[in-house]
Amino acid sequence: MKIIAGNWKMNGTHENLVKMIQDLSAIDTKNAIILCVPYTMLCTDSGKIALASQDISAHDHGAYTGEISAKMVAATGAKYTLIGHSECRQYHGDTNATVRTKAEQALSNGLTPIICVGETMDEKQAGKTMEIIESGVRESVPSVVNSNIIIAYEPRWAIGAGITPTSNEIESAHELIAKTLDDMGLGGTPVLYGASVKGSNALEIMSIPHVDGVLVGGASLKSDDFIPIITSVK
Ligand code: PEP
């Protein structure tokens, strides 16, 4: 069983989501499907397809105009929240420290955080990939043993770029993340790969050791692109 998560970013409408849920509900799969959708779609009845927000506030409640708390997301029935996505780090200034605070908010409100870590192109070119991945995990992930947490390794330079690291590079990154999580007492935490996953590379990527599923951006917006990814593995 793999975890296949789609990230709609700021795309789609309620009608698009209803249609996607209908299409996904009709397929025969044992894989767990999560759709990370805009806040306004979280109340949609989604049956066996789990919904997630794409972020949450680092605060519990109060004078934070425009923000949405973990408790509010949980009250919609959503079970997950994406945290620390590359675009939130880039445009909203999320750091490993704020990501960790948000993850703690998620856990204390019964949401499973999907915590994203990964290196930028500059960090890759400076030979810092492994260092950034390890510090991302150590600093962003709360060491709460027996908690429901998912990690997504997303090389930031490959998101939306149509290119991926090599299988060996993905394997090395996931091996390091698994080892680091083990060291933090969080062994067995699922780790997804994200960035430029599509129907044609999904099986190869999900066959790499320590890859427990995928986080899919662009190819999760249309059933014709998303379903082949989900059905590529049994
Ligand atoms: C993402 O935004 O999390 C992502 C993986 O995007 P894409 O699949 O489009 O690279």
PDB file of C-alpha atoms and ligand atoms in Angstrom:
ATOM      1  CA  MET A   1       0.000   0.000   0.000  1.00  0.00           C
ATOM      2  CA  LYS A   2       1.362   3.407  -0.995  1.00  0.00           C
ATOM      3  CA  ILE A   3       0.227   6.901  -0.061  1.00  0.00           C
ATOM      4  CA  ILE A   4      -0.637   9.049  -3.061  1.00  0.00           C
ATOM      5  CA  ALA A   5      -1.212  12.704  -2.229  1.00  0.00           C
ATOM      6  CA  GLY A   6      -2.264  15.381  -4.699  1.00  0.00           C
ATOM      7  CA  ASN A   7      -1.509  19.067  -4.123  1.00  0.00           C
ATOM      8  CA  TRP A   8      -3.918  21.298  -6.021  1.00  0.00           C
ATOM      9  CA  LYS A   9      -2.143  24.500  -4.966  1.00  0.00           C
ATOM     10  CA  MET A  10      -4.338  27.526  -5.901  1.00  0.00           C
ATOM     11  CA  ASN A  11      -6.192  25.699  -8.660  1.00  0.00           C
ATOM     12  CA  GLY A  12      -9.587  24.174  -9.288  1.00  0.00           C
ATOM     13  CA  THR A  13     -13.145  24.774  -8.135  1.00  0.00           C
ATOM     14  CA  HIS A  14     -15.570  22.942  -5.881  1.00  0.00           C
ATOM     15  CA  GLU A  15     -17.140  21.390  -9.006  1.00  0.00           C
ATOM     16  CA  ASN A  16     -13.732  20.135 -10.178  1.00  0.00           C
ATOM     17  CA  LEU A  17     -13.204  18.514  -6.775  1.00  0.00           C
ATOM     18  CA  VAL A  18     -16.626  16.820  -6.763  1.00  0.00           C
ATOM     19  CA  LYS A  19     -15.848  15.366 -10.208  1.00  0.00           C
ATOM     20  CA  MET A  20     -12.356  14.244  -9.083  1.00  0.00           C
ATOM     21  CA  ILE A  21     -13.826  12.530  -5.998  1.00  0.00           C
ATOM     22  CA  GLN A  22     -16.354  10.711  -8.209  1.00  0.00           C
ATOM     23  CA  ASP A  23     -13.606   9.569 -10.581  1.00  0.00           C
ATOM     24  CA  LEU A  24     -11.238   8.471  -7.789  1.00  0.00           C
ATOM     25  CA  SER A  25     -13.994   6.682  -5.884  1.00  0.00           C
ATOM     26  CA  ALA A  26     -14.636   4.498  -8.931  1.00  0.00           C
ATOM     27  CA  ILE A  27     -11.104   3.068  -9.171  1.00  0.00           C
ATOM     28  CA  ASP A  28     -10.014  -0.195  -7.605  1.00  0.00           C
ATOM     29  CA  THR A  29      -6.961   0.520  -5.454  1.00  0.00           C
ATOM     30  CA  LYS A  30      -5.587  -0.300  -2.040  1.00  0.00           C
ATOM     31  CA  ASN A  31      -3.467   2.849  -2.029  1.00  0.00           C
ATOM     32  CA  ALA A  32      -4.419   5.676   0.317  1.00  0.00           C
ATOM     33  CA  ILE A  33      -5.408   8.837  -1.555  1.00  0.00           C
ATOM     34  CA  ILE A  34      -5.131  12.315  -0.053  1.00  0.00           C
ATOM     35  CA  LEU A  35      -6.097  15.550  -1.824  1.00  0.00           C
ATOM     36  CA  CYS A  36      -4.542  18.771  -0.499  1.00  0.00           C
ATOM     37  CA  VAL A  37      -7.047  21.381  -1.604  1.00  0.00           C
ATOM     38  CA  PRO A  38      -7.667  25.112  -1.028  1.00  0.00           C
ATOM     39  CA  TYR A  39      -9.324  25.882   2.325  1.00  0.00           C
ATOM     40  CA  THR A  40     -12.639  26.765   0.659  1.00  0.00           C
ATOM     41  CA  MET A  41     -13.041  23.169  -0.591  1.00  0.00           C
ATOM     42  CA  LEU A  42     -12.317  21.376   2.692  1.00  0.00           C
ATOM     43  CA  CYS A  43     -15.974  20.875   3.647  1.00  0.00           C
ATOM     44  CA  THR A  44     -16.652  18.855   0.480  1.00  0.00           C
ATOM     45  CA  ASP A  45     -18.027  15.354   1.133  1.00  0.00           C
ATOM     46  CA  SER A  46     -15.129  13.180  -0.057  1.00  0.00           C
ATOM     47  CA  GLY A  47     -16.020   9.630   1.023  1.00  0.00           C
ATOM     48  CA  LYS A  48     -12.914   7.443   1.223  1.00  0.00           C
ATOM     49  CA  ILE A  49     -10.697  10.114  -0.339  1.00  0.00           C
ATOM     50  CA  ALA A  50      -9.013  12.032   2.494  1.00  0.00           C
ATOM     51  CA  LEU A  51      -8.789  15.813   2.282  1.00  0.00           C
ATOM     52  CA  ALA A  52      -5.944  17.978   3.554  1.00  0.00           C
ATOM     53  CA  SER A  53      -5.310  21.699   3.831  1.00  0.00           C
ATOM     54  CA  GLN A  54      -2.179  23.079   2.149  1.00  0.00           C
ATOM     55  CA  ASP A  55      -1.013  24.958   5.255  1.00  0.00           C
ATOM     56  CA  ILE A  56      -2.196  25.992   8.732  1.00  0.00           C
ATOM     57  CA  SER A  57      -1.407  28.853  11.076  1.00  0.00           C
ATOM     58  CA  ALA A  58       1.446  28.502  13.546  1.00  0.00           C
ATOM     59  CA  HIS A  59      -0.939  30.017  16.124  1.00  0.00           C
ATOM     60  CA  ASP A  60      -3.759  28.402  18.038  1.00  0.00           C
ATOM     61  CA  HIS A  61      -6.284  31.256  17.711  1.00  0.00           C
ATOM     62  CA  GLY A  62      -6.537  35.034  18.000  1.00  0.00           C
ATOM     63  CA  ALA A  63      -5.716  38.217  16.113  1.00  0.00           C
ATOM     64  CA  TYR A  64      -4.182  36.685  12.992  1.00  0.00           C
ATOM     65  CA  THR A  65      -6.366  38.054  10.215  1.00  0.00           C
ATOM     66  CA  GLY A  66      -6.405  35.861   7.139  1.00  0.00           C
ATOM     67  CA  GLU A  67      -5.015  32.775   8.865  1.00  0.00           C
ATOM     68  CA  ILE A  68      -6.707  29.397   9.401  1.00  0.00           C
ATOM     69  CA  SER A  69      -5.923  27.325  12.490  1.00  0.00           C
ATOM     70  CA  ALA A  70      -5.366  23.589  12.769  1.00  0.00           C
ATOM     71  CA  LYS A  71      -8.518  23.358  14.900  1.00  0.00           C
ATOM     72  CA  MET A  72     -10.572  25.013  12.114  1.00  0.00           C
ATOM     73  CA  VAL A  73      -9.175  22.623   9.519  1.00  0.00           C
ATOM     74  CA  ALA A  74      -9.873  19.616  11.762  1.00  0.00           C
ATOM     75  CA  ALA A  75     -13.456  20.848  12.270  1.00  0.00           C
ATOM     76  CA  THR A  76     -14.083  20.509   8.506  1.00  0.00           C
ATOM     77  CA  GLY A  77     -13.422  16.773   8.764  1.00  0.00           C
ATOM     78  CA  ALA A  78     -10.029  17.009   7.045  1.00  0.00           C
ATOM     79  CA  LYS A  79      -7.518  14.533   8.453  1.00  0.00           C
ATOM     80  CA  TYR A  80      -4.245  15.930   7.091  1.00  0.00           C
ATOM     81  CA  THR A  81      -2.433  19.172   6.443  1.00  0.00           C
ATOM     82  CA  LEU A  82       0.527  19.881   4.208  1.00  0.00           C
ATOM     83  CA  ILE A  83       3.176  21.916   6.047  1.00  0.00           C
ATOM     84  CA  GLY A  84       6.376  23.581   4.865  1.00  0.00           C
ATOM     85  CA  HIS A  85       5.712  23.209   1.150  1.00  0.00           C
ATOM     86  CA  SER A  86       8.413  24.851  -0.966  1.00  0.00           C
ATOM     87  CA  GLU A  87       6.018  27.612  -2.033  1.00  0.00           C
ATOM     88  CA  CYS A  88       5.113  28.396   1.618  1.00  0.00           C
ATOM     89  CA  ARG A  89       8.829  28.534   2.438  1.00  0.00           C
ATOM     90  CA  GLN A  90       9.460  30.755  -0.608  1.00  0.00           C
ATOM     91  CA  TYR A  91       6.463  33.123  -0.539  1.00  0.00           C
ATOM     92  CA  HIS A  92       5.351  33.086   3.121  1.00  0.00           C
ATOM     93  CA  GLY A  93       8.775  32.873   4.740  1.00  0.00           C
ATOM     94  CA  ASP A  94       8.212  29.536   6.472  1.00  0.00           C
ATOM     95  CA  THR A  95      11.402  28.297   8.147  1.00  0.00           C
ATOM     96  CA  ASN A  96      12.170  24.924   9.703  1.00  0.00           C
ATOM     97  CA  ALA A  97      11.242  26.458  13.066  1.00  0.00           C
ATOM     98  CA  THR A  98       7.811  27.702  11.939  1.00  0.00           C
ATOM     99  CA  VAL A  99       7.199  24.422  10.146  1.00  0.00           C
ATOM    100  CA  ARG A 100       7.851  22.556  13.387  1.00  0.00           C
ATOM    101  CA  THR A 101       5.469  24.853  15.319  1.00  0.00           C
ATOM    102  CA  LYS A 102       2.784  24.294  12.676  1.00  0.00           C
ATOM    103  CA  ALA A 103       3.362  20.531  12.837  1.00  0.00           C
ATOM    104  CA  GLU A 104       2.902  20.664  16.616  1.00  0.00           C
ATOM    105  CA  GLN A 105      -0.355  22.586  16.114  1.00  0.00           C
ATOM    106  CA  ALA A 106      -1.502  19.923  13.655  1.00  0.00           C
ATOM    107  CA  LEU A 107      -0.705  17.061  16.023  1.00  0.00           C
ATOM    108  CA  SER A 108      -2.373  18.654  19.011  1.00  0.00           C
ATOM    109  CA  ASN A 109      -5.538  19.109  16.946  1.00  0.00           C
ATOM    110  CA  GLY A 110      -5.646  15.562  15.580  1.00  0.00           C
ATOM    111  CA  LEU A 111      -4.360  16.347  12.084  1.00  0.00           C
ATOM    112  CA  THR A 112      -1.596  14.337  10.460  1.00  0.00           C
ATOM    113  CA  PRO A 113       1.024  16.794   9.178  1.00  0.00           C
ATOM    114  CA  ILE A 114       2.637  16.059   5.811  1.00  0.00           C
ATOM    115  CA  ILE A 115       5.933  17.868   6.384  1.00  0.00           C
ATOM    116  CA  CYS A 116       7.903  18.894   3.286  1.00  0.00           C
ATOM    117  CA  VAL A 117      11.695  19.092   3.214  1.00  0.00           C
ATOM    118  CA  GLY A 118      14.076  19.518   0.309  1.00  0.00           C
ATOM    119  CA  GLU A 119      16.901  21.498  -1.200  1.00  0.00           C
ATOM    120  CA  THR A 120      16.836  24.478  -3.579  1.00  0.00           C
ATOM    121  CA  MET A 121      18.899  24.555  -6.777  1.00  0.00           C
ATOM    122  CA  ASP A 122      21.455  26.852  -5.118  1.00  0.00           C
ATOM    123  CA  GLU A 123      21.820  24.415  -2.199  1.00  0.00           C
ATOM    124  CA  LYS A 124      22.138  21.485  -4.621  1.00  0.00           C
ATOM    125  CA  GLN A 125      24.810  23.272  -6.656  1.00  0.00           C
ATOM    126  CA  ALA A 126      26.684  24.102  -3.442  1.00  0.00           C
ATOM    127  CA  GLY A 127      26.803  20.362  -2.643  1.00  0.00           C
ATOM    128  CA  LYS A 128      24.532  20.837   0.384  1.00  0.00           C
ATOM    129  CA  THR A 129      21.664  18.510  -0.556  1.00  0.00           C
ATOM    130  CA  MET A 130      22.178  15.942   2.189  1.00  0.00           C
ATOM    131  CA  GLU A 131      22.917  18.591   4.835  1.00  0.00           C
ATOM    132  CA  ILE A 132      19.708  20.508   3.987  1.00  0.00           C
ATOM    133  CA  ILE A 133      17.638  17.333   4.001  1.00  0.00           C
ATOM    134  CA  GLU A 134      18.976  16.174   7.366  1.00  0.00           C
ATOM    135  CA  SER A 135      18.628  19.588   9.040  1.00  0.00           C
ATOM    136  CA  GLY A 136      15.173  19.951   7.467  1.00  0.00           C
ATOM    137  CA  VAL A 137      14.055  16.723   9.126  1.00  0.00           C
ATOM    138  CA  ARG A 138      15.758  17.354  12.477  1.00  0.00           C
ATOM    139  CA  GLU A 139      14.482  20.955  12.734  1.00  0.00           C
ATOM    140  CA  SER A 140      11.006  20.702  11.122  1.00  0.00           C
ATOM    141  CA  VAL A 141       9.717  17.422  12.514  1.00  0.00           C
ATOM    142  CA  PRO A 142       8.520  17.266  16.139  1.00  0.00           C
ATOM    143  CA  SER A 143      10.081  14.260  17.932  1.00  0.00           C
ATOM    144  CA  VAL A 144       6.761  12.996  19.200  1.00  0.00           C
ATOM    145  CA  VAL A 145       7.017   9.226  19.337  1.00  0.00           C
ATOM    146  CA  ASN A 146       3.974   7.248  18.132  1.00  0.00           C
ATOM    147  CA  SER A 147       2.469  10.265  16.392  1.00  0.00           C
ATOM    148  CA  ASN A 148       0.920  10.308  12.938  1.00  0.00           C
ATOM    149  CA  ILE A 149       3.374  12.163  10.750  1.00  0.00           C
ATOM    150  CA  ILE A 150       4.185  11.902   7.046  1.00  0.00           C
ATOM    151  CA  ILE A 151       7.322  13.369   5.469  1.00  0.00           C
ATOM    152  CA  ALA A 152       7.529  14.497   1.852  1.00  0.00           C
ATOM    153  CA  TYR A 153      10.965  14.819   0.292  1.00  0.00           C
ATOM    154  CA  GLU A 154      10.568  17.448  -2.409  1.00  0.00           C
ATOM    155  CA  PRO A 155      13.714  18.638  -4.193  1.00  0.00           C
ATOM    156  CA  ARG A 156      12.543  22.228  -4.612  1.00  0.00           C
ATOM    157  CA  TRP A 157      14.332  22.734  -7.928  1.00  0.00           C
ATOM    158  CA  ALA A 158      12.374  19.881  -9.494  1.00  0.00           C
ATOM    159  CA  ILE A 159       8.871  21.032  -8.477  1.00  0.00           C
ATOM    160  CA  GLY A 160       6.856  21.901 -11.570  1.00  0.00           C
ATOM    161  CA  ALA A 161      10.027  21.643 -13.657  1.00  0.00           C
ATOM    162  CA  GLY A 162       9.295  18.362 -15.451  1.00  0.00           C
ATOM    163  CA  ILE A 163      12.611  16.941 -14.262  1.00  0.00           C
ATOM    164  CA  THR A 164      13.450  14.668 -11.329  1.00  0.00           C
ATOM    165  CA  PRO A 165      16.628  13.613  -9.543  1.00  0.00           C
ATOM    166  CA  THR A 166      18.047  10.238 -10.614  1.00  0.00           C
ATOM    167  CA  SER A 167      16.707   7.095  -8.918  1.00  0.00           C
ATOM    168  CA  ASN A 168      20.029   6.822  -7.051  1.00  0.00           C
ATOM    169  CA  GLU A 169      19.720  10.390  -5.782  1.00  0.00           C
ATOM    170  CA  ILE A 170      16.135   9.771  -4.631  1.00  0.00           C
ATOM    171  CA  GLU A 171      17.217   6.555  -2.917  1.00  0.00           C
ATOM    172  CA  SER A 172      20.089   8.289  -1.092  1.00  0.00           C
ATOM    173  CA  ALA A 173      17.798  11.100   0.076  1.00  0.00           C
ATOM    174  CA  HIS A 174      15.132   8.695   1.333  1.00  0.00           C
ATOM    175  CA  GLU A 175      17.721   6.479   3.012  1.00  0.00           C
ATOM    176  CA  LEU A 176      19.081   9.515   4.888  1.00  0.00           C
ATOM    177  CA  ILE A 177      15.576  10.628   5.893  1.00  0.00           C
ATOM    178  CA  ALA A 178      14.698   7.115   7.150  1.00  0.00           C
ATOM    179  CA  LYS A 179      17.962   6.962   9.134  1.00  0.00           C
ATOM    180  CA  THR A 180      17.433  10.432  10.613  1.00  0.00           C
ATOM    181  CA  LEU A 181      13.842   9.634  11.597  1.00  0.00           C
ATOM    182  CA  ASP A 182      15.031   6.405  13.199  1.00  0.00           C
ATOM    183  CA  ASP A 183      17.611   8.354  15.167  1.00  0.00           C
ATOM    184  CA  MET A 184      14.854  10.729  16.362  1.00  0.00           C
ATOM    185  CA  GLY A 185      12.757   7.798  17.590  1.00  0.00           C
ATOM    186  CA  LEU A 186      10.381   8.163  14.632  1.00  0.00           C
ATOM    187  CA  GLY A 187      11.320   5.018  12.709  1.00  0.00           C
ATOM    188  CA  GLY A 188       8.600   3.769  10.364  1.00  0.00           C
ATOM    189  CA  THR A 189       7.301   7.275   9.547  1.00  0.00           C
ATOM    190  CA  PRO A 190       6.148   7.182   5.908  1.00  0.00           C
ATOM    191  CA  VAL A 191       8.227   9.252   3.472  1.00  0.00           C
ATOM    192  CA  LEU A 192       6.794  10.401   0.146  1.00  0.00           C
ATOM    193  CA  TYR A 193       8.744  11.655  -2.872  1.00  0.00           C
ATOM    194  CA  GLY A 194       7.401  14.780  -4.587  1.00  0.00           C
ATOM    195  CA  ALA A 195       8.360  16.860  -7.657  1.00  0.00           C
ATOM    196  CA  SER A 196       7.456  16.196 -11.278  1.00  0.00           C
ATOM    197  CA  VAL A 197       5.793  12.817 -10.663  1.00  0.00           C
ATOM    198  CA  LYS A 198       3.647  11.670 -13.582  1.00  0.00           C
ATOM    199  CA  GLY A 199       2.105   8.474 -14.905  1.00  0.00           C
ATOM    200  CA  SER A 200       5.258   7.600 -16.829  1.00  0.00           C
ATOM    201  CA  ASN A 201       7.667   7.743 -13.853  1.00  0.00           C
ATOM    202  CA  ALA A 202       5.404   6.917 -10.875  1.00  0.00           C
ATOM    203  CA  LEU A 203       6.054   3.166 -10.798  1.00  0.00           C
ATOM    204  CA  GLU A 204       9.819   3.577 -11.092  1.00  0.00           C
ATOM    205  CA  ILE A 205       9.879   6.165  -8.308  1.00  0.00           C
ATOM    206  CA  MET A 206       7.603   4.173  -6.000  1.00  0.00           C
ATOM    207  CA  SER A 207       9.780   1.089  -6.506  1.00  0.00           C
ATOM    208  CA  ILE A 208      12.798   2.873  -4.967  1.00  0.00           C
ATOM    209  CA  PRO A 209      13.597   1.634  -1.423  1.00  0.00           C
ATOM    210  CA  HIS A 210      12.211   3.854   1.378  1.00  0.00           C
ATOM    211  CA  VAL A 211       9.724   5.600  -0.955  1.00  0.00           C
ATOM    212  CA  ASP A 212       6.318   5.080   0.650  1.00  0.00           C
ATOM    213  CA  GLY A 213       4.318   7.068  -1.876  1.00  0.00           C
ATOM    214  CA  VAL A 214       4.279  10.289  -3.837  1.00  0.00           C
ATOM    215  CA  LEU A 215       3.167  13.909  -3.548  1.00  0.00           C
ATOM    216  CA  VAL A 216       1.894  15.103  -6.902  1.00  0.00           C
ATOM    217  CA  GLY A 217       1.279  18.707  -7.971  1.00  0.00           C
ATOM    218  CA  GLY A 218       0.364  19.446 -11.593  1.00  0.00           C
ATOM    219  CA  ALA A 219      -0.522  15.856 -12.474  1.00  0.00           C
ATOM    220  CA  SER A 220      -3.120  15.673  -9.673  1.00  0.00           C
ATOM    221  CA  LEU A 221      -5.439  18.246 -11.226  1.00  0.00           C
ATOM    222  CA  LYS A 222      -7.011  16.014 -13.871  1.00  0.00           C
ATOM    223  CA  SER A 223      -8.238  12.454 -13.344  1.00  0.00           C
ATOM    224  CA  ASP A 224      -6.697  11.388 -16.663  1.00  0.00           C
ATOM    225  CA  ASP A 225      -3.251  12.322 -15.294  1.00  0.00           C
ATOM    226  CA  PHE A 226      -3.761  11.410 -11.620  1.00  0.00           C
ATOM    227  CA  ILE A 227      -5.425   7.989 -11.921  1.00  0.00           C
ATOM    228  CA  PRO A 228      -2.512   6.377 -13.863  1.00  0.00           C
ATOM    229  CA  ILE A 229      -0.199   7.429 -11.000  1.00  0.00           C
ATOM    230  CA  ILE A 230      -2.486   5.863  -8.380  1.00  0.00           C
ATOM    231  CA  THR A 231      -2.990   2.643 -10.346  1.00  0.00           C
ATOM    232  CA  SER A 232       0.684   2.302 -11.324  1.00  0.00           C
ATOM    233  CA  VAL A 233       1.287   0.424  -8.059  1.00  0.00           C
ATOM    234  CA  LYS A 234      -0.984  -2.249  -6.559  1.00  0.00           C
TER     235      LYS A 234
HETATM  236  C1  PEP B   1       4.211  20.011  -5.486  1.00  0.00           C
HETATM  237  O1  PEP B   1       3.888  21.168  -5.697  1.00  0.00           O
HETATM  238  O2  PEP B   1       4.186  19.533  -4.322  1.00  0.00           O
HETATM  239  C2  PEP B   1       4.633  19.181  -6.614  1.00  0.00           C
HETATM  240  C3  PEP B   1       5.141  18.005  -6.380  1.00  0.00           C
HETATM  241  O3  PEP B   1       4.452  19.734  -7.855  1.00  0.00           O
HETATM  242  P1  PEP B   1       4.734  19.016  -9.278  1.00  0.00           P
HETATM  243  O4  PEP B   1       4.260  17.581  -9.169  1.00  0.00           O
HETATM  244  O5  PEP B   1       3.901  19.807 -10.241  1.00  0.00           O
HETATM  245  O6  PEP B   1       6.184  19.082  -9.514  1.00  0.00           O
END
